[in-house]
Coordinates of C-alpha atoms in Angstrom, one line a residue:
Chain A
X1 CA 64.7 -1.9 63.5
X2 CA 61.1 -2.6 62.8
X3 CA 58.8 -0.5 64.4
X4 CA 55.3 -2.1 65.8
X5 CA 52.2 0.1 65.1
X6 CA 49.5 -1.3 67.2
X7 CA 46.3 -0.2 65.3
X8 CA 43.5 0.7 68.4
X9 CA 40.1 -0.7 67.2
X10 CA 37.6 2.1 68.1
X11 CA 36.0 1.6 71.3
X12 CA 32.5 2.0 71.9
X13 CA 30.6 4.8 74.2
X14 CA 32.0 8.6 74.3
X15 CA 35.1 10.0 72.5
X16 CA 36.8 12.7 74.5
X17 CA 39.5 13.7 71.8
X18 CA 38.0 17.3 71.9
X19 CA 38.1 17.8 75.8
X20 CA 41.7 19.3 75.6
X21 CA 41.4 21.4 72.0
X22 CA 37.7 22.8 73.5
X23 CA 39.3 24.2 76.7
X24 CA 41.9 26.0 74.5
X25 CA 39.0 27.2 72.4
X26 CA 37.5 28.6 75.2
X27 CA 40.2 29.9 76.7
X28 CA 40.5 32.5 73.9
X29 CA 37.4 33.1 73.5
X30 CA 37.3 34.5 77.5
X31 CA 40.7 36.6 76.5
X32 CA 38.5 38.5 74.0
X33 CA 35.4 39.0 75.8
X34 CA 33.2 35.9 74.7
X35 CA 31.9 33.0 75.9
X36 CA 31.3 29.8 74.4
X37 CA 27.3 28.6 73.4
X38 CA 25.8 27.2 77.2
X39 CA 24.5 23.2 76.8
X40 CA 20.5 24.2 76.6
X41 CA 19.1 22.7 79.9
X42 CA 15.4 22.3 80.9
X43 CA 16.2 24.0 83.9
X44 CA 12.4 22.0 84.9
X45 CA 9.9 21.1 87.9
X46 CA 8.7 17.7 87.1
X47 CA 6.4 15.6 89.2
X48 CA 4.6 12.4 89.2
X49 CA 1.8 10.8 91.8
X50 CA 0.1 7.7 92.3
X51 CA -3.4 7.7 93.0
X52 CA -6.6 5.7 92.9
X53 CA -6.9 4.7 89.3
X54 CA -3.3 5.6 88.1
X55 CA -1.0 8.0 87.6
X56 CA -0.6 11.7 87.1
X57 CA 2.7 13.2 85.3
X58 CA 3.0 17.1 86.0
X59 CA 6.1 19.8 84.2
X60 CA 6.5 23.0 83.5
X61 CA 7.3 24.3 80.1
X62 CA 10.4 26.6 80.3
X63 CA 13.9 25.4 78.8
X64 CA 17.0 27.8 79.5
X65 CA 20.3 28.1 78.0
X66 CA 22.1 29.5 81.1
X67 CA 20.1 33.3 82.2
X68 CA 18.0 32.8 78.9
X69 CA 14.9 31.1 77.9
X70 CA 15.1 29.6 75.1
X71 CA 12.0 27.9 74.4
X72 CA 8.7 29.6 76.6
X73 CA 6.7 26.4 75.6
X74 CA 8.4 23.3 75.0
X75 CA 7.4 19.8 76.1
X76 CA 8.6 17.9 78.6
X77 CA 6.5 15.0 78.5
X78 CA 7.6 12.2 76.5
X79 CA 6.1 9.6 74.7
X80 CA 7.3 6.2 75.7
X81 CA 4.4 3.8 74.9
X82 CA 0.1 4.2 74.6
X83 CA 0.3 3.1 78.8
X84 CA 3.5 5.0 79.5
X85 CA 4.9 8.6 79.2
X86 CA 8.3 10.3 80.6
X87 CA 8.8 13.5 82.1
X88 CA 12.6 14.4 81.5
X89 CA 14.7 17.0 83.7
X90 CA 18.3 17.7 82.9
X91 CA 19.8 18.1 79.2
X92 CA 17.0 19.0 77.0
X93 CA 18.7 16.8 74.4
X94 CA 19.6 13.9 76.4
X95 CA 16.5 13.4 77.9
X96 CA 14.7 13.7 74.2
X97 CA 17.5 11.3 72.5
X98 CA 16.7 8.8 75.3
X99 CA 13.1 8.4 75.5
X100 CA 12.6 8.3 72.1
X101 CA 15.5 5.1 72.0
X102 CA 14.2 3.8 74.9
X103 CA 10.2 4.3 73.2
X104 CA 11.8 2.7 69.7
X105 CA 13.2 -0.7 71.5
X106 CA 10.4 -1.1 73.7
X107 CA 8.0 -1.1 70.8
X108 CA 9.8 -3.9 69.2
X109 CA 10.1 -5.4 72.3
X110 CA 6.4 -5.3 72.4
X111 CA 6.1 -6.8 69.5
X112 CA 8.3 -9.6 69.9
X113 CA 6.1 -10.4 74.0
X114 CA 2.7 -10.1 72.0
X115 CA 2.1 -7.9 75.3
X116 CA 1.3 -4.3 76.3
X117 CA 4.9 -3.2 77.8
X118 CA 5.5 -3.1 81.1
X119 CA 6.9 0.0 83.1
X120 CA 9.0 -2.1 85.0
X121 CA 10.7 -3.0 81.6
X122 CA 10.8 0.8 80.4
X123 CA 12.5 1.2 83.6
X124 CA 15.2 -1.4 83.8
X125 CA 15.8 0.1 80.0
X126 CA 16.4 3.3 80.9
X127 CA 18.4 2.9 83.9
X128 CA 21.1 0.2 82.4
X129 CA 21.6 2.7 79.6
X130 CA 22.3 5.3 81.7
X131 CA 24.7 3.1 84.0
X132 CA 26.8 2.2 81.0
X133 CA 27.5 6.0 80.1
X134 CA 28.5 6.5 84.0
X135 CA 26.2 9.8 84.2
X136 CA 27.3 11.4 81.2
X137 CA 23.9 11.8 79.7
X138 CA 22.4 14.0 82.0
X139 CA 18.5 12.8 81.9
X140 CA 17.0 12.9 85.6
X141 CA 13.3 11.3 84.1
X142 CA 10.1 10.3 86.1
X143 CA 8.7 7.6 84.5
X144 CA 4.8 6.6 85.1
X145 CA 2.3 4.4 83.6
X146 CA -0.5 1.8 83.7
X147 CA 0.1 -1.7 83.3
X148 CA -1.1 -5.2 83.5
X149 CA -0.2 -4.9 87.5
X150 CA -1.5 -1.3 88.6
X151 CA -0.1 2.2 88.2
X152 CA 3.9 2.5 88.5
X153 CA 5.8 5.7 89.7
X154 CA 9.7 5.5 89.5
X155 CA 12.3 8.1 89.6
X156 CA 15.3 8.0 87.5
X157 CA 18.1 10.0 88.1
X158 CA 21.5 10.4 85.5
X159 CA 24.0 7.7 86.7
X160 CA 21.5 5.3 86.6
X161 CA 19.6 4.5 90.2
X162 CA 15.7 4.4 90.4
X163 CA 13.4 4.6 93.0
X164 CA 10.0 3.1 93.0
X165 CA 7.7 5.8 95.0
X166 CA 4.3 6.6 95.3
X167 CA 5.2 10.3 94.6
X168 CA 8.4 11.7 93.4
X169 CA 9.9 15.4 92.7
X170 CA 13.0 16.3 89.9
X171 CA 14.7 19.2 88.6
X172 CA 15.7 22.6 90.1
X173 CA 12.3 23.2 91.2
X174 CA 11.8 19.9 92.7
X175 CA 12.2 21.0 96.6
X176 CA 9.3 23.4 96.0
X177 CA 7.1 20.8 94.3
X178 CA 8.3 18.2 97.1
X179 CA 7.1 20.8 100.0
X180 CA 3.6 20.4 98.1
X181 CA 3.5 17.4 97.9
X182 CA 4.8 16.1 101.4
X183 CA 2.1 18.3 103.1
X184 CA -1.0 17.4 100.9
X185 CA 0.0 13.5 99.3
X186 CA -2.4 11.1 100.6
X187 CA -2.8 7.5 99.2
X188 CA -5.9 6.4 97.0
X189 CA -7.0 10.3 96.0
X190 CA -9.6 11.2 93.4
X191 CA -8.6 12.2 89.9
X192 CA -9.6 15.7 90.5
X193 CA -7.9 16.3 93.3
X194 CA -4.6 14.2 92.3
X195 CA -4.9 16.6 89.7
X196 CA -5.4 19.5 91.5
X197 CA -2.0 18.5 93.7
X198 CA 0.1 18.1 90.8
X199 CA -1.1 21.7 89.3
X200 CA -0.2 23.2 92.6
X201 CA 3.2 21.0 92.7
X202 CA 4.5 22.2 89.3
X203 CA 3.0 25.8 90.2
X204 CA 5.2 26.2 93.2
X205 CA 8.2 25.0 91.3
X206 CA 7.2 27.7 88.8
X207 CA 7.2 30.6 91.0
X208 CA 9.3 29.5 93.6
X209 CA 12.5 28.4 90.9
X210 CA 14.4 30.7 88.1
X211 CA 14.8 27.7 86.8
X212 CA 11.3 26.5 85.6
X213 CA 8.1 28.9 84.2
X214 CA 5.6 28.8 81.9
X215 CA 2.9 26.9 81.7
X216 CA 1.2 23.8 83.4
X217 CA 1.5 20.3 81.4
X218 CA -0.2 17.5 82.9
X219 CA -0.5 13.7 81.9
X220 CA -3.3 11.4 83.5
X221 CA -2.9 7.8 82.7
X222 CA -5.6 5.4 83.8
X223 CA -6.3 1.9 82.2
X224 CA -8.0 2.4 79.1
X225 CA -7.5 6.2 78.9
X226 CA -4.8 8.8 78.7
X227 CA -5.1 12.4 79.0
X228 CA -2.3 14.4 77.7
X229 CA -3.5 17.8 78.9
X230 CA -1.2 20.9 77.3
X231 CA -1.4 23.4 78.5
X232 CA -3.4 22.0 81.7
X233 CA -3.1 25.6 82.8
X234 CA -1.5 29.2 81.6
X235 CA -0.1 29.9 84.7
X236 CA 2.2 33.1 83.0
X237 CA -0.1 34.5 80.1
X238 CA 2.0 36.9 78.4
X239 CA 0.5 40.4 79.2
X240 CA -1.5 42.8 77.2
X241 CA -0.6 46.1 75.9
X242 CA -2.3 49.1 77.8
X243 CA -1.1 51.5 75.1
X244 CA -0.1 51.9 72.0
X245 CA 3.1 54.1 71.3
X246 CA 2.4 54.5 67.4
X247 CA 0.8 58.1 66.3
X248 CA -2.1 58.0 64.5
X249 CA -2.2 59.5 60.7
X250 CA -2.6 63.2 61.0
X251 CA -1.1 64.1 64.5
X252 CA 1.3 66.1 62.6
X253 CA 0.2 68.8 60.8
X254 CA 1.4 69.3 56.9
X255 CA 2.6 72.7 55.9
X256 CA 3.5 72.2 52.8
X257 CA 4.2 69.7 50.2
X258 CA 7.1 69.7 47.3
X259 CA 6.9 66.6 44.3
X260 CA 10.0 65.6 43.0
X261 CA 9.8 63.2 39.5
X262 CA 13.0 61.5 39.4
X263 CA 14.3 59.5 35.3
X264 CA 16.0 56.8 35.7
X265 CA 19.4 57.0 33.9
X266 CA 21.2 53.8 34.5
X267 CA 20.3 50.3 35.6
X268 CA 23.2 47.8 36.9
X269 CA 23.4 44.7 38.4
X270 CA 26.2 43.7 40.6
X271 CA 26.3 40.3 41.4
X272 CA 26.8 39.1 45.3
X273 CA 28.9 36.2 46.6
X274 CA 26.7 34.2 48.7
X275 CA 28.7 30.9 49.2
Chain B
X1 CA 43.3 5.5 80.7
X2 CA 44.4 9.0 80.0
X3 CA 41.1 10.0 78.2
X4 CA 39.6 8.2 81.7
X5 CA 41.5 10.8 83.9
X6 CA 40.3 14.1 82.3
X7 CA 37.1 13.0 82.5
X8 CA 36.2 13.8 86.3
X9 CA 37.6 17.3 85.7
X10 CA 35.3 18.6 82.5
X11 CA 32.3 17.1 84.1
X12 CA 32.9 19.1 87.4
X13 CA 33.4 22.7 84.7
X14 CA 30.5 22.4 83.1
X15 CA 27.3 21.5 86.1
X16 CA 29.3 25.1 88.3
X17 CA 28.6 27.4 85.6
X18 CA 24.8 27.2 85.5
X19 CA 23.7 29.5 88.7
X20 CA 20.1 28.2 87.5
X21 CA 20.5 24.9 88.8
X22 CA 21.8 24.2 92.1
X23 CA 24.6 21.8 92.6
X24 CA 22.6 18.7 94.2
X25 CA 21.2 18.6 91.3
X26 CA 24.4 17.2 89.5
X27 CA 25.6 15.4 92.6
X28 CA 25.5 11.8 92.2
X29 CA 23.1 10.0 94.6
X30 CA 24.5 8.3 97.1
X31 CA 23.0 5.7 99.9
X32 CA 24.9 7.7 103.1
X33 CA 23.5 4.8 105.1
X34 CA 24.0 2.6 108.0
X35 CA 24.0 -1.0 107.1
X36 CA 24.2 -4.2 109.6
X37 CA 24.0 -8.0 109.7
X38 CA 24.2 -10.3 112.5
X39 CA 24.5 -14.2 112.4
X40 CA 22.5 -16.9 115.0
X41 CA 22.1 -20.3 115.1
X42 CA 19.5 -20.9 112.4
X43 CA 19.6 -17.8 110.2
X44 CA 20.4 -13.8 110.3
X45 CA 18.8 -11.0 110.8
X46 CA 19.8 -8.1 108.5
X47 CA 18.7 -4.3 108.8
X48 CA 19.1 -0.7 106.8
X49 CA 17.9 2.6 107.3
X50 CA 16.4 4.2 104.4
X51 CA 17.7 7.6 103.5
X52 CA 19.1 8.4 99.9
X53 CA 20.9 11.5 99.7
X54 CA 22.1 13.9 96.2
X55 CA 24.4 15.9 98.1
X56 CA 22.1 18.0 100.9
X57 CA 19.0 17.0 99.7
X58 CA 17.7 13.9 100.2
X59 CA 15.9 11.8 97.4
X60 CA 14.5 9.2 98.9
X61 CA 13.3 9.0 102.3
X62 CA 11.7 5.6 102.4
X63 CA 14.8 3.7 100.7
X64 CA 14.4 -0.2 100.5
X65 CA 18.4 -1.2 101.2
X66 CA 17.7 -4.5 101.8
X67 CA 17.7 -6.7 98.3
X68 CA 16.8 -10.1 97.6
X69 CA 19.6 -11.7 95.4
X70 CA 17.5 -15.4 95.9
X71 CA 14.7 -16.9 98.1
X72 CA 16.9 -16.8 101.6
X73 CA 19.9 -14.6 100.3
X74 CA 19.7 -11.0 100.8
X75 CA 22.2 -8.0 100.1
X76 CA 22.4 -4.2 101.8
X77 CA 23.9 -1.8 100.3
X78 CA 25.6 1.2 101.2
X79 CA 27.7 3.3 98.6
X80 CA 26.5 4.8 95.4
X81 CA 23.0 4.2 94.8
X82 CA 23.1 3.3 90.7
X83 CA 26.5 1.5 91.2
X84 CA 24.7 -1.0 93.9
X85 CA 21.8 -1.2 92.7
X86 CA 23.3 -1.8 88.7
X87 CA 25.9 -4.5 90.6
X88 CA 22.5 -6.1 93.1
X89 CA 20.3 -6.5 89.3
X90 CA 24.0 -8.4 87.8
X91 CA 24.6 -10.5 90.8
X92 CA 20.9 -11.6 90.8
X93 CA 20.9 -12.9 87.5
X94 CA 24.0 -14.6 87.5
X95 CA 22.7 -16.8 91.3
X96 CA 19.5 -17.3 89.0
X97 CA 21.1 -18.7 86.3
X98 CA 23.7 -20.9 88.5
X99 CA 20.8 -22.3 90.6
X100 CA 18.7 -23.5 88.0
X101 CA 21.8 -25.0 86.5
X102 CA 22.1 -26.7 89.8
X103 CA 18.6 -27.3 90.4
X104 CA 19.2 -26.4 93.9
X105 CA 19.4 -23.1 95.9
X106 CA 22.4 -21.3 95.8
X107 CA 25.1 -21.5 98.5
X108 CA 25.7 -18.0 100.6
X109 CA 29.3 -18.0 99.5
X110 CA 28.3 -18.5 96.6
X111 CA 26.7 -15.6 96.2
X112 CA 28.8 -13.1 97.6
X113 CA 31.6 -14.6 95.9
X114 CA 29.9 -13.1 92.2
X115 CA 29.7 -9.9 94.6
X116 CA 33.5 -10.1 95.1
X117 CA 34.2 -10.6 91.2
X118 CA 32.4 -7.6 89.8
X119 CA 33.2 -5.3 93.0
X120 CA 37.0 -6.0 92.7
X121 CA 37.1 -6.3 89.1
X122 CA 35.6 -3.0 88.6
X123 CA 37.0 -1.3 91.9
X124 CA 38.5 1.6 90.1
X125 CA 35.0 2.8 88.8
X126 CA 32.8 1.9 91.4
X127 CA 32.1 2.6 94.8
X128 CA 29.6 0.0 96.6
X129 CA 30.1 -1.4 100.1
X130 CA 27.4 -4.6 100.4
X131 CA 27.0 -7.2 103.0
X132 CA 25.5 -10.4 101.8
X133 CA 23.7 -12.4 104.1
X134 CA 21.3 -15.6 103.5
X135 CA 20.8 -19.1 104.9
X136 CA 21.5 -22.1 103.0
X137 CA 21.6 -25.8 104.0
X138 CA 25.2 -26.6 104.4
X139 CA 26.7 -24.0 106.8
X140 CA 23.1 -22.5 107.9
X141 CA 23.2 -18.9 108.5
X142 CA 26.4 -16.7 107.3
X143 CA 27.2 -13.3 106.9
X144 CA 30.1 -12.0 103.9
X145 CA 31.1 -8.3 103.7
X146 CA 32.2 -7.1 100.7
X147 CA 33.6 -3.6 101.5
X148 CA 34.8 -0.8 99.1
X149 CA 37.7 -2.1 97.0
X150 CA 36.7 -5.8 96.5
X151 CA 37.4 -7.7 100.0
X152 CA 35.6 -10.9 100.9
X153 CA 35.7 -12.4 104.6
X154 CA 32.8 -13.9 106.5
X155 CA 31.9 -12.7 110.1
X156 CA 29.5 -13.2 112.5
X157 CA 28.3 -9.6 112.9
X158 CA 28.8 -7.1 110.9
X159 CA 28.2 -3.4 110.2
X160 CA 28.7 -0.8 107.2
X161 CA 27.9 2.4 105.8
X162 CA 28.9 6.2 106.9
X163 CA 27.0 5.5 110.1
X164 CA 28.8 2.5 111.5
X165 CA 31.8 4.2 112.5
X166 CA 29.7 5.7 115.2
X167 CA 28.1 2.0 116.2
X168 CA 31.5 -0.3 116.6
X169 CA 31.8 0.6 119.8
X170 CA 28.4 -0.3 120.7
X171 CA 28.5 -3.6 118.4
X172 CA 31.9 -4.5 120.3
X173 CA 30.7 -4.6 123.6
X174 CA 26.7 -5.9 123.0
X175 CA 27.7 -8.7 120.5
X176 CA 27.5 -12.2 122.3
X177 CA 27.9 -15.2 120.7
X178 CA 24.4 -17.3 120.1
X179 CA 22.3 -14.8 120.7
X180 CA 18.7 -15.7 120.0
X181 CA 16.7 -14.0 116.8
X182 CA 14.6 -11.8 118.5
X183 CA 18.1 -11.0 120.9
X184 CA 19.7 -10.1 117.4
X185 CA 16.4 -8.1 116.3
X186 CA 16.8 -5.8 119.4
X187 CA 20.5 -5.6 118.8
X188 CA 20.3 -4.5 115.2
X189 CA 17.2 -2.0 116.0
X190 CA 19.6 -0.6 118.8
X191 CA 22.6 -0.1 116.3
X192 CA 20.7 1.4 113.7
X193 CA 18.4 3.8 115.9
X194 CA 22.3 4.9 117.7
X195 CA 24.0 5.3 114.0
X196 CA 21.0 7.4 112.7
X197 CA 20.7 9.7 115.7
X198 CA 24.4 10.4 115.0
X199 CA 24.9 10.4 111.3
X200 CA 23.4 13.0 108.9
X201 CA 23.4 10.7 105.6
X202 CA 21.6 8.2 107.6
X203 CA 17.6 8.4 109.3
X204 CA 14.0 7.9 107.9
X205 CA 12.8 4.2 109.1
X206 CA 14.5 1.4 110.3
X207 CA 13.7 -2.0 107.7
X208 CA 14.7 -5.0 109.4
X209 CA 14.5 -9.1 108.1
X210 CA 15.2 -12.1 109.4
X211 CA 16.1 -15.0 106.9
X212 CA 15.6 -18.8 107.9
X213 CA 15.2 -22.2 106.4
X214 CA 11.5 -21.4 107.4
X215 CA 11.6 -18.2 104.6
X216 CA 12.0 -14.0 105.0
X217 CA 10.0 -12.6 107.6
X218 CA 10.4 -8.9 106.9
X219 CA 9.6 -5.3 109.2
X220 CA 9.9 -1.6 109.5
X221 CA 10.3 0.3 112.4
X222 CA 8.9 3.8 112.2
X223 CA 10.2 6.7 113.7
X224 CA 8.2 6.7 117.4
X225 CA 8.2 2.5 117.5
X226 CA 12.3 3.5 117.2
X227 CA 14.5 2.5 120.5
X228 CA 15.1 5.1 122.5
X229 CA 18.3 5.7 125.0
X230 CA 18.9 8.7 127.6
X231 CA 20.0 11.6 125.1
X232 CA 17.4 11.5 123.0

């Protein structure tokens, strides 16, 4: 009896094969004491705000891998376009892997309009790519820019909603920032003091969240001009030494002092395996 | 499908073991919401609260539920937030497309028969609950609900959302049949104001709009110009 092998043509988006075999792995690897390499997260306060001219994009600079910081200055604001950038909260990889895609097609796309891009367009990009992998790619962005029609604000969290605000909050730190913002936000503000809001945002995100430290990153985007300010401000400067613990030459005294004059008898060399 | 069913379970694993990051964060946003459309004779009036909500915390306090899908054809939504609003942005260009090959503005039905498709064609993955109300010239003002699962039927009032199990009652016995517009603008206001002072996924402002041949006449109610009753 014939048998029918029905070849499955590979299917687009995620391959879970490995779900089953990595839960095995880890399983043993708990039995003996270890645990398996944490996904390194930007643990984050990011922030955005509207004001008279445009719009301001504020994060903090810490990225953990679980209880750890792994990087005590990385950057969280991405490129998308001259008129647009990105904070990203979330994976520190997915939210890098999808600006700069989202940054690549809307370039070409730019080319192909003749136009300056629209953030409108960055954001209908971004939030039907991460629709189609059902909040799997774990990017929570705030997208701002200036464009033909004014200055844009929208929130874009990992299965693929947006909201278009004049202020928005994401990331583990974003109930502190929120607070901030909910008592001082007022429509139309001056650059300075837009400024000022979003320092003291991302500031009480950093002291107020385990997740998010560091430094002070800010982003002004008006039409014409951007200001990519890093670090806006050194809120945790590493401290300086008081002391020194190393003894200076002489705080021992010598007693007395023997020279030995060694001959070299034999030279060998044993070769290592380094593969 | 296999692959399809582990899925859920690995996702859940690895957002608990960071204490870092608290778990709204990895909860999936979700329009709580209380939702409601009435018919009358010459159009409907519509209305949403406008709370988003990731878990406990909520995201969006000012949410606009009410979407235009065409000139005089609106849609609220209640359900997750990315599936409706991914499913609202479809629908839209599909009635776009089909009214300019008509060269005339799309039928109601129409519209919230492309609803119907993707909701029950995709019912295992999504979870959106949308009424779809417009006017159009043949059978005037009409009101479809398209619940969670795929359903289509037309009524002449009707309510959804996690906050209108706590307004059918009220809906039951205050509907009346032609009711003026600004009768069915009190009525809606009521419901909603009721829902939100009982359901915790639903509150922030009231958005009301009423659609007509004569166009989309659109309000919000903020939280003192709300309706009051006795117990509050």
């Amino acid at each position: 009896m014939a048998t029918l092998v029905i070849s499955q043509s590979p299917v687009g988006g995620f391959s879970f094969e490995n779900c089953k075999r990595n839960a095995v792995l880890e399983g043993e690897a708990n039995k003996v004491g270890c645990s398996l390499p944490a996904a390194r997260k930007t643990g984050t306060t990011i922030c955005g705000v509207v004001f008279k001219d445009g719009v301001i994009l504020g994060a903090d600079t810490r990225a953990t891998e679980g209880m750890i910081v792994a990087d005590k200055n990385c950057s969280k604001i991405h490129y998308i376009s001259p008129n647009i950038y990105c904070c990203g909260a979330g994976t520190a990889a997915d939210t890098e892997m999808t600006t700069q895609i989202i940054s690549s097609n809307l370039e070409l796309h730019a080319l192909s309009t003749g136009r300056l891009p629209r953030v409108a367009t960055a954001n209908r990009m971004l939030k039907q790519m991460l629709f189609r992998y059902q909040g799997y790619i774990g990017a929570a962005l705030v997208l701002g820019g200036m464009d033909c029609n004014g200055p844009h604000l929208y929130s874009i969290y990992p299965h693929g909603s947006t909201d278009k605000l004049p202020y928005v909050t994401m990331g583990s730190g974003s109930l502190a920032a929120m607070a901030v913002f909910e008592d001082r936000y007022k429509p139309d503000m001056e650059e300075e003091e837009a400024k000022r809001l979003v320092r003291d945002a991302i500031a009480a995100g950093i002291f107020n969240d385990l997740g998010s430290g560091s430094n002070i990153d800010l982003c002004v985007i008006t039409k014409g001009k951007l200001d990519y300010i890093r670090p806006h401000d050194e809120a945790n400067k590493k401290g300086v030494r008081t002391g020194d613990y190393k003894y200076k030459r002489g705080t021992t005294g010598v007693l007395s002092k023997t020279t030995l004059n060694l001959e070299v008898v034999e030279e060998t060399v044993q070769t290592m395996d380094t593969s | 499908m296999a692959a399809a069913t582990m899925m859920p379970y690995f996702g859940q694993q690895m957002s608990s073991k960071s204490e870092l990051v608290p778990d709204w964060t990895s909860q999936e946003v979700s329009t709580g919401t209380t939702i409601m459309a009435v018919e009358y004779d010459g159009g409907v009036v519509i209305g949403a609260d406008s709370r988003t909500t990731t878990g406990a915390y909520i995201a969006n306090r000012v949410t606009d539920k009410l979407t235009p899908i065409h000139d005089r054809i609106f849609c609220c939504r209640s359900g997750s937030a990315a599936d409706t609003q991914a499913i609202a942005d479809v629908v839209t260009y599909q009635l776009g497309f089909h009214s300019i090959e008509l060269d005339e503005p799309p039928l109601v039905e129409t519209a919230a028969n492309l609803f119907r498709a993707s909701c029950y064609r995709y019912r295992e993955e999504l979870t959106a609950g949308i009424l779809v109300a417009g006017w159009d010239r043949r059978k005037g003002g009409q009101v479809y609900c398209v619940p969670i699962g795929g359903m289509l039927v037309r009524q002449p009032v009707s309510v959804g959302g996690s906050g209108s199990s706590y307004i059918y009652g009220f809906m039951d016995s205050n509907y009346k049949t032609s009711m003026t517009k600004d009768q069915c603008l009190e009525l809606t206001a009521s419901a909603l104001s009721l829902a939100m002072e009982r359901d915790g996924s639903s509150g922030g402002v009231v958005r009301l709009a009423s659609i007509s041949e004569d166009g989309v006449e659109r309000r919000v109610l903020l939280g003192d110009q709300l309706p009051k009753f006795s117990t509050h």
